Amino acid sequence: MKTLYAIAAAGAVATMASCTKTQSPEAQDMNKDSAQVLFEDPMTETWRKNWFLDGKNAVLEHREGGLAFLTTASDVDKRVDRAAFDARHAVLWTRREFDGDIRISYTFTQLPDCGWQKLIYVQARGIGTDPYVEDIYAWRDLREVASMDKYFNCMNLIGLSLRDEIRCKRYPWNDSEGNKLESEFLPRGENKGMQIGRELHVLVEKRRDSILLRVTDAETGKSVVDHAWDLTDQNVMKNRRLKLVDKGRIGIRLMGGHKIIFRDFKVERL
C-alpha cells in the first residue's frame, strides 16, 4: 500500500483546518523521498539492540514478522489496589534520542482480547531535577513498575493517546511545586475504529509547533485517524518552565491487557 504523507502546518496554527494542509500526491512523494532516515527497525530481530523496556511484567517475543508486545490484564480495581493495577503497564523505548522535526511510522496489529488504550510518547526526556535527569535511561530502574505518575509528573514529552477519542497531551502535568498545569491540546481527534486483527499504519509528524497523527488501514487505505494539534496553545504553555519538546526518545506505552504486534518502525528527519 502506498501511504500519502501530509505536512502539518509550521508555526502557530490558527485553526485545525490550517494545521492539516493537504499536498498533491506528487509533492508528498517528493517530500517522502527527500526525508533522511534516522532509524529503521523491521522488529524481526533481537529487540534489545534498539529498545529497552519499562515494566518488568511485560512479554516481548518475535513472531508473525514483527515484535509481539504483551501485557496482562489487571484483575483488580485501580481504586482499590493501585500498585497491583500499575504492575501490568509497560513502555517500550528507543535507545536512541531524536531531535528536531521528525516523522515516525510503523504498523501494528491488535491481537484478540486486546485492550483499548495505547500511547505514543514523542521526544521524551526527564524534567531535569534529581533523580529525574534528562536522560531517562539513567533512571530506568525507578520504572520497573511503569506507574503513570512517573511519566506525567517526571517527564517532558508529547503524548498521543489512542482511545475512543484521540488525545494529545503535554507532560509534565504539574509544576515543581505540585500545581496542576493544563495538559491537553484541544480539540480531540476522531477515532473511526481500530479493528482487532487489522494491520494499521501509524504516521506521526512532529514539528516544533505542531504534531500530526494519521492511522490508516494498511490493506484498504481507509483513514482511521487524521488529526493535528497546535503545540503553541497558550492554555497548555502557560506557566511551564520547560517550553519545548524537541529532543528525546520515542516510547510505545501499553496499559495492562494489551496484545499487539509491531512491525517496520522508522524515524525520519523532516
mmCIF file of C-alpha atoms in Angstrom:
data_model
loop_
_atom_site.group_PDB
_atom_site.id
_atom_site.type_symbol
_atom_site.label_atom_id
_atom_site.label_comp_id
_atom_site.label_asym_id
_atom_site.label_seq_id
_atom_site.Cartn_x
_atom_site.Cartn_y
_atom_site.Cartn_z
ATOM 1 C CA MET A 1 0.000 0.000 0.000
ATOM 2 C CA LYS A 2 1.208 3.479 -0.775
ATOM 3 C CA THR A 3 0.627 5.866 2.105
ATOM 4 C CA LEU A 4 0.267 9.558 1.312
ATOM 5 C CA TYR A 5 2.028 11.916 3.657
ATOM 6 C CA ALA A 6 0.947 15.447 4.534
ATOM 7 C CA ILE A 7 2.750 18.227 6.329
ATOM 8 C CA ALA A 8 1.308 19.690 9.488
ATOM 9 C CA ALA A 9 1.402 23.479 9.332
ATOM 10 C CA ALA A 10 4.545 25.114 10.691
ATOM 11 C CA GLY A 11 4.327 27.863 13.277
ATOM 12 C CA ALA A 12 1.288 28.807 15.311
ATOM 13 C CA VAL A 13 -1.839 27.210 13.924
ATOM 14 C CA ALA A 14 -4.847 29.482 13.829
ATOM 15 C CA THR A 15 -7.323 26.687 13.115
ATOM 16 C CA MET A 16 -7.137 22.932 12.850
ATOM 17 C CA ALA A 17 -8.041 23.194 9.177
ATOM 18 C CA SER A 18 -4.932 25.245 8.532
ATOM 19 C CA CYS A 19 -2.857 22.851 10.634
ATOM 20 C CA THR A 20 -3.691 19.859 8.422
ATOM 21 C CA LYS A 21 -2.644 21.015 4.973
ATOM 22 C CA THR A 22 -3.075 18.523 2.146
ATOM 23 C CA GLN A 23 -0.466 18.377 -0.612
ATOM 24 C CA SER A 24 -0.674 16.949 -4.091
ATOM 25 C CA PRO A 25 0.448 13.303 -4.440
ATOM 26 C CA GLU A 26 3.496 14.466 -6.403
ATOM 27 C CA ALA A 27 4.546 16.898 -3.665
ATOM 28 C CA GLN A 28 4.005 14.267 -0.993
ATOM 29 C CA ASP A 29 6.185 11.745 -2.843
ATOM 30 C CA MET A 30 8.955 14.325 -3.244
ATOM 31 C CA ASN A 31 8.830 15.095 0.474
ATOM 32 C CA LYS A 32 8.899 11.389 1.377
ATOM 33 C CA ASP A 33 11.835 10.673 -0.916
ATOM 34 C CA SER A 34 13.868 13.602 0.454
ATOM 35 C CA ALA A 35 13.433 12.622 4.115
ATOM 36 C CA GLN A 36 16.569 11.427 5.885
ATOM 37 C CA VAL A 37 16.145 8.052 7.585
ATOM 38 C CA LEU A 38 17.465 8.276 11.143
ATOM 39 C CA PHE A 39 16.363 4.904 12.489
ATOM 40 C CA GLU A 40 14.821 1.791 10.993
ATOM 41 C CA ASP A 41 13.857 -1.493 12.638
ATOM 42 C CA PRO A 42 11.718 -4.206 10.982
ATOM 43 C CA MET A 43 11.102 -5.537 14.538
ATOM 44 C CA THR A 44 12.092 -9.066 13.484
ATOM 45 C CA GLU A 45 15.432 -9.430 15.309
ATOM 46 C CA THR A 46 16.676 -9.110 18.893
ATOM 47 C CA TRP A 47 14.661 -6.204 20.267
ATOM 48 C CA ARG A 48 17.185 -5.277 22.968
ATOM 49 C CA LYS A 49 19.576 -3.958 20.329
ATOM 50 C CA ASN A 50 17.399 -0.921 19.628
ATOM 51 C CA TRP A 51 14.969 -0.793 22.566
ATOM 52 C CA PHE A 52 14.660 -1.009 26.328
ATOM 53 C CA LEU A 53 11.634 -1.785 28.449
ATOM 54 C CA ASP A 54 9.901 -0.190 31.405
ATOM 55 C CA GLY A 55 7.619 -2.647 33.200
ATOM 56 C CA LYS A 56 9.084 -5.941 34.371
ATOM 57 C CA ASN A 57 5.926 -7.993 33.789
ATOM 58 C CA ALA A 58 5.570 -7.394 30.039
ATOM 59 C CA VAL A 59 6.405 -10.083 27.469
ATOM 60 C CA LEU A 60 8.225 -9.348 24.197
ATOM 61 C CA GLU A 61 8.636 -12.041 21.551
ATOM 62 C CA HIS A 62 9.281 -12.126 17.823
ATOM 63 C CA ARG A 63 6.544 -13.716 15.744
ATOM 64 C CA GLU A 64 4.432 -13.195 12.625
ATOM 65 C CA GLY A 65 7.027 -10.940 11.048
ATOM 66 C CA GLY A 66 7.240 -8.475 13.933
ATOM 67 C CA LEU A 67 7.534 -7.944 17.661
ATOM 68 C CA ALA A 68 4.665 -9.068 19.883
ATOM 69 C CA PHE A 69 4.357 -6.725 22.879
ATOM 70 C CA LEU A 70 2.095 -8.298 25.504
ATOM 71 C CA THR A 71 0.779 -7.075 28.829
ATOM 72 C CA THR A 72 -1.627 -8.978 31.034
ATOM 73 C CA ALA A 73 -4.978 -7.622 32.096
ATOM 74 C CA SER A 74 -5.297 -6.456 35.680
ATOM 75 C CA ASP A 75 -7.820 -8.346 37.795
ATOM 76 C CA VAL A 76 -8.021 -5.586 40.423
ATOM 77 C CA ASP A 77 -9.818 -2.255 40.664
ATOM 78 C CA LYS A 78 -7.257 0.548 40.444
ATOM 79 C CA ARG A 79 -9.226 2.488 43.043
ATOM 80 C CA VAL A 80 -8.757 -0.392 45.483
ATOM 81 C CA ASP A 81 -5.215 -1.634 44.724
ATOM 82 C CA ARG A 82 -3.334 0.857 42.583
ATOM 83 C CA ALA A 83 0.038 -0.904 42.965
ATOM 84 C CA ALA A 84 -1.282 -4.191 41.559
ATOM 85 C CA PHE A 85 -3.021 -2.310 38.751
ATOM 86 C CA ASP A 86 0.140 -0.361 37.810
ATOM 87 C CA ALA A 87 2.268 -3.507 37.787
ATOM 88 C CA ARG A 88 0.686 -4.547 34.464
ATOM 89 C CA HIS A 89 1.739 -1.469 32.462
ATOM 90 C CA ALA A 90 4.819 -1.235 30.219
ATOM 91 C CA VAL A 91 6.653 1.148 27.884
ATOM 92 C CA LEU A 92 8.992 0.153 25.060
ATOM 93 C CA TRP A 93 11.586 2.910 24.452
ATOM 94 C CA THR A 94 14.048 3.553 21.644
ATOM 95 C CA ARG A 95 17.604 3.503 22.912
ATOM 96 C CA ARG A 96 18.348 6.423 20.639
ATOM 97 C CA GLU A 97 17.196 10.007 21.150
ATOM 98 C CA PHE A 98 15.879 12.080 18.232
ATOM 99 C CA ASP A 99 15.947 15.846 17.948
ATOM 100 C CA GLY A 100 14.259 18.416 15.736
ATOM 101 C CA ASP A 101 11.389 17.804 13.331
ATOM 102 C CA ILE A 102 10.774 14.092 12.838
ATOM 103 C CA ARG A 103 8.427 11.629 11.184
ATOM 104 C CA ILE A 104 7.618 8.368 12.992
ATOM 105 C CA SER A 105 5.972 5.482 11.150
ATOM 106 C CA TYR A 106 5.191 1.858 11.923
ATOM 107 C CA THR A 107 2.453 -0.748 11.546
ATOM 108 C CA PHE A 108 0.670 -2.638 14.295
ATOM 109 C CA THR A 109 -1.918 -5.379 14.626
ATOM 110 C CA GLN A 110 -4.058 -5.820 17.727
ATOM 111 C CA LEU A 111 -4.437 -9.438 18.749
ATOM 112 C CA PRO A 112 -7.659 -10.969 20.153
ATOM 113 C CA ASP A 113 -8.607 -9.756 23.635
ATOM 114 C CA CYS A 114 -6.506 -6.626 23.223
ATOM 115 C CA GLY A 115 -7.454 -3.692 25.454
ATOM 116 C CA TRP A 116 -8.336 -0.256 24.166
ATOM 117 C CA GLN A 117 -5.726 2.261 25.306
ATOM 118 C CA LYS A 118 -2.275 2.696 23.820
ATOM 119 C CA LEU A 119 0.006 5.735 23.947
ATOM 120 C CA ILE A 120 2.788 7.076 21.761
ATOM 121 C CA TYR A 121 5.386 9.112 23.664
ATOM 122 C CA VAL A 122 7.279 11.575 21.453
ATOM 123 C CA GLN A 123 10.723 13.013 22.283
ATOM 124 C CA ALA A 124 10.677 12.136 25.976
ATOM 125 C CA ARG A 125 13.253 13.401 28.486
ATOM 126 C CA GLY A 126 13.283 13.760 32.236
ATOM 127 C CA ILE A 127 12.257 17.063 33.818
ATOM 128 C CA GLY A 128 15.880 17.650 34.830
ATOM 129 C CA THR A 129 15.646 17.528 38.616
ATOM 130 C CA ASP A 130 17.371 14.782 40.573
ATOM 131 C CA PRO A 131 16.759 11.861 40.235
ATOM 132 C CA TYR A 132 14.671 12.579 37.120
ATOM 133 C CA VAL A 133 17.540 13.741 34.918
ATOM 134 C CA GLU A 134 17.009 14.423 31.228
ATOM 135 C CA ASP A 135 18.403 11.038 30.177
ATOM 136 C CA ILE A 136 15.512 8.737 31.075
ATOM 137 C CA TYR A 137 17.696 5.658 30.576
ATOM 138 C CA ALA A 138 19.715 6.753 33.614
ATOM 139 C CA TRP A 139 16.712 6.292 35.949
ATOM 140 C CA ARG A 140 15.023 3.369 34.251
ATOM 141 C CA ASP A 141 15.342 1.323 37.454
ATOM 142 C CA LEU A 142 12.740 3.629 39.002
ATOM 143 C CA ARG A 143 10.291 2.478 36.333
ATOM 144 C CA GLU A 144 10.426 -1.292 36.769
ATOM 145 C CA VAL A 145 6.799 -0.704 37.649
ATOM 146 C CA ALA A 146 5.626 1.652 34.896
ATOM 147 C CA SER A 147 3.124 3.588 37.020
ATOM 148 C CA MET A 148 1.659 6.579 35.209
ATOM 149 C CA ASP A 149 2.833 9.128 37.796
ATOM 150 C CA LYS A 150 6.484 8.539 36.855
ATOM 151 C CA TYR A 151 5.644 9.780 33.373
ATOM 152 C CA PHE A 152 3.134 12.616 33.747
ATOM 153 C CA ASN A 153 4.997 14.046 36.755
ATOM 154 C CA CYS A 154 8.627 13.400 35.840
ATOM 155 C CA MET A 155 8.943 13.557 32.041
ATOM 156 C CA ASN A 156 8.844 16.271 29.413
ATOM 157 C CA LEU A 157 7.160 14.879 26.290
ATOM 158 C CA ILE A 158 4.207 14.911 23.908
ATOM 159 C CA GLY A 159 1.821 12.006 24.435
ATOM 160 C CA LEU A 160 -0.738 10.700 21.947
ATOM 161 C CA SER A 161 -3.438 8.522 23.483
ATOM 162 C CA LEU A 162 -5.175 6.125 21.069
ATOM 163 C CA ARG A 163 -8.526 5.618 22.719
ATOM 164 C CA ASP A 164 -12.190 6.322 21.939
ATOM 165 C CA GLU A 165 -11.210 9.908 21.147
ATOM 166 C CA ILE A 166 -7.599 10.651 20.250
ATOM 167 C CA ARG A 167 -5.972 12.832 22.878
ATOM 168 C CA CYS A 168 -2.768 14.828 22.682
ATOM 169 C CA LYS A 169 -1.181 15.828 25.986
ATOM 170 C CA ARG A 170 1.886 17.648 27.183
ATOM 171 C CA TYR A 171 3.833 16.231 30.128
ATOM 172 C CA PRO A 172 4.555 17.111 32.921
ATOM 173 C CA TRP A 173 1.052 17.704 34.240
ATOM 174 C CA ASN A 174 2.289 19.606 37.304
ATOM 175 C CA ASP A 175 4.918 22.234 38.018
ATOM 176 C CA SER A 176 7.792 21.822 40.500
ATOM 177 C CA GLU A 177 5.556 22.987 43.374
ATOM 178 C CA GLY A 178 2.885 20.433 42.538
ATOM 179 C CA ASN A 179 0.474 22.936 40.981
ATOM 180 C CA LYS A 180 -1.625 21.459 38.186
ATOM 181 C CA LEU A 181 -0.818 22.604 34.643
ATOM 182 C CA GLU A 182 -3.194 22.451 31.703
ATOM 183 C CA SER A 183 -2.028 19.363 29.814
ATOM 184 C CA GLU A 184 -4.394 18.625 26.925
ATOM 185 C CA PHE A 185 -4.205 20.153 23.472
ATOM 186 C CA LEU A 186 -7.705 20.525 22.034
ATOM 187 C CA PRO A 187 -9.781 19.605 20.136
ATOM 188 C CA ARG A 188 -9.611 15.824 20.377
ATOM 189 C CA GLY A 189 -9.296 13.734 17.240
ATOM 190 C CA GLU A 190 -11.865 11.329 15.851
ATOM 191 C CA ASN A 191 -11.182 7.602 16.086
ATOM 192 C CA LYS A 192 -13.161 5.756 13.422
ATOM 193 C CA GLY A 193 -12.347 2.359 14.896
ATOM 194 C CA MET A 194 -9.107 0.371 15.163
ATOM 195 C CA GLN A 195 -10.294 -3.151 14.492
ATOM 196 C CA ILE A 196 -8.764 -6.200 16.129
ATOM 197 C CA GLY A 197 -6.752 -8.251 13.635
ATOM 198 C CA ARG A 198 -6.329 -5.489 11.030
ATOM 199 C CA GLU A 199 -2.866 -4.214 10.146
ATOM 200 C CA LEU A 200 -2.858 -0.479 10.835
ATOM 201 C CA HIS A 201 -0.256 2.007 9.651
ATOM 202 C CA VAL A 202 0.712 4.844 12.005
ATOM 203 C CA LEU A 203 2.249 8.119 10.874
ATOM 204 C CA VAL A 204 3.304 10.841 13.318
ATOM 205 C CA GLU A 205 4.842 14.088 12.083
ATOM 206 C CA LYS A 206 6.206 16.100 14.989
ATOM 207 C CA ARG A 207 7.402 19.647 14.388
ATOM 208 C CA ARG A 208 8.415 22.391 16.770
ATOM 209 C CA ASP A 209 4.931 23.916 16.730
ATOM 210 C CA SER A 210 2.594 21.102 15.650
ATOM 211 C CA ILE A 211 2.026 17.374 15.636
ATOM 212 C CA LEU A 212 0.045 15.291 13.132
ATOM 213 C CA LEU A 213 -1.277 11.767 13.663
ATOM 214 C CA ARG A 214 -2.568 9.573 10.851
ATOM 215 C CA VAL A 215 -3.670 5.976 11.217
ATOM 216 C CA THR A 216 -4.804 4.067 8.126
ATOM 217 C CA ASP A 217 -5.894 0.526 7.346
ATOM 218 C CA ALA A 218 -2.812 -0.915 5.635
ATOM 219 C CA GLU A 219 -4.863 -3.102 3.265
ATOM 220 C CA THR A 220 -7.670 -0.779 2.216
ATOM 221 C CA GLY A 221 -6.047 2.628 2.749
ATOM 222 C CA LYS A 222 -9.104 3.711 4.723
ATOM 223 C CA SER A 223 -8.445 6.533 7.175
ATOM 224 C CA VAL A 224 -8.949 5.659 10.832
ATOM 225 C CA VAL A 225 -7.419 8.801 12.383
ATOM 226 C CA ASP A 226 -6.363 12.052 10.709
ATOM 227 C CA HIS A 227 -5.812 14.924 13.125
ATOM 228 C CA ALA A 228 -3.295 17.624 14.010
ATOM 229 C CA TRP A 229 -2.702 19.743 17.089
ATOM 230 C CA ASP A 230 -1.188 23.174 17.689
ATOM 231 C CA LEU A 231 1.660 22.748 20.182
ATOM 232 C CA THR A 232 1.859 26.501 20.799
ATOM 233 C CA ASP A 233 -1.558 26.560 22.503
ATOM 234 C CA GLN A 234 -1.148 29.122 25.271
ATOM 235 C CA ASN A 235 -3.627 27.366 27.547
ATOM 236 C CA VAL A 236 -1.149 24.478 27.720
ATOM 237 C CA MET A 237 2.067 26.513 27.551
ATOM 238 C CA LYS A 238 1.102 28.922 30.338
ATOM 239 C CA ASN A 239 3.335 28.729 33.431
ATOM 240 C CA ARG A 240 5.543 25.987 32.002
ATOM 241 C CA ARG A 241 9.230 26.076 32.862
ATOM 242 C CA LEU A 242 10.048 23.617 30.070
ATOM 243 C CA LYS A 243 8.774 25.349 26.944
ATOM 244 C CA LEU A 244 9.849 22.998 24.172
ATOM 245 C CA VAL A 245 9.734 19.312 23.379
ATOM 246 C CA ASP A 246 12.404 18.985 20.712
ATOM 247 C CA LYS A 247 14.692 16.105 21.715
ATOM 248 C CA GLY A 248 14.253 12.718 23.308
ATOM 249 C CA ARG A 249 13.290 9.096 22.978
ATOM 250 C CA ILE A 250 10.185 7.585 21.408
ATOM 251 C CA GLY A 251 8.094 5.235 23.506
ATOM 252 C CA ILE A 252 5.132 2.938 22.959
ATOM 253 C CA ARG A 253 3.072 2.543 26.124
ATOM 254 C CA LEU A 254 0.640 -0.307 26.682
ATOM 255 C CA MET A 255 -1.678 -0.322 29.647
ATOM 256 C CA GLY A 256 -2.466 -3.697 31.194
ATOM 257 C CA GLY A 257 -4.343 -6.114 28.949
ATOM 258 C CA HIS A 258 -2.807 -5.330 25.540
ATOM 259 C CA LYS A 259 -1.566 -7.784 22.908
ATOM 260 C CA ILE A 260 -0.084 -6.065 19.877
ATOM 261 C CA ILE A 261 2.388 -6.961 17.110
ATOM 262 C CA PHE A 262 4.578 -4.117 15.855
ATOM 263 C CA ARG A 263 6.398 -4.053 12.524
ATOM 264 C CA ASP A 264 8.600 -1.782 10.389
ATOM 265 C CA PHE A 265 9.364 1.042 12.812
ATOM 266 C CA LYS A 266 11.045 4.042 11.193
ATOM 267 C CA VAL A 267 12.098 7.558 12.200
ATOM 268 C CA GLU A 268 12.954 10.174 9.565
ATOM 269 C CA ARG A 269 14.167 13.750 9.620
ATOM 270 C CA LEU A 270 11.617 16.214 8.225
#
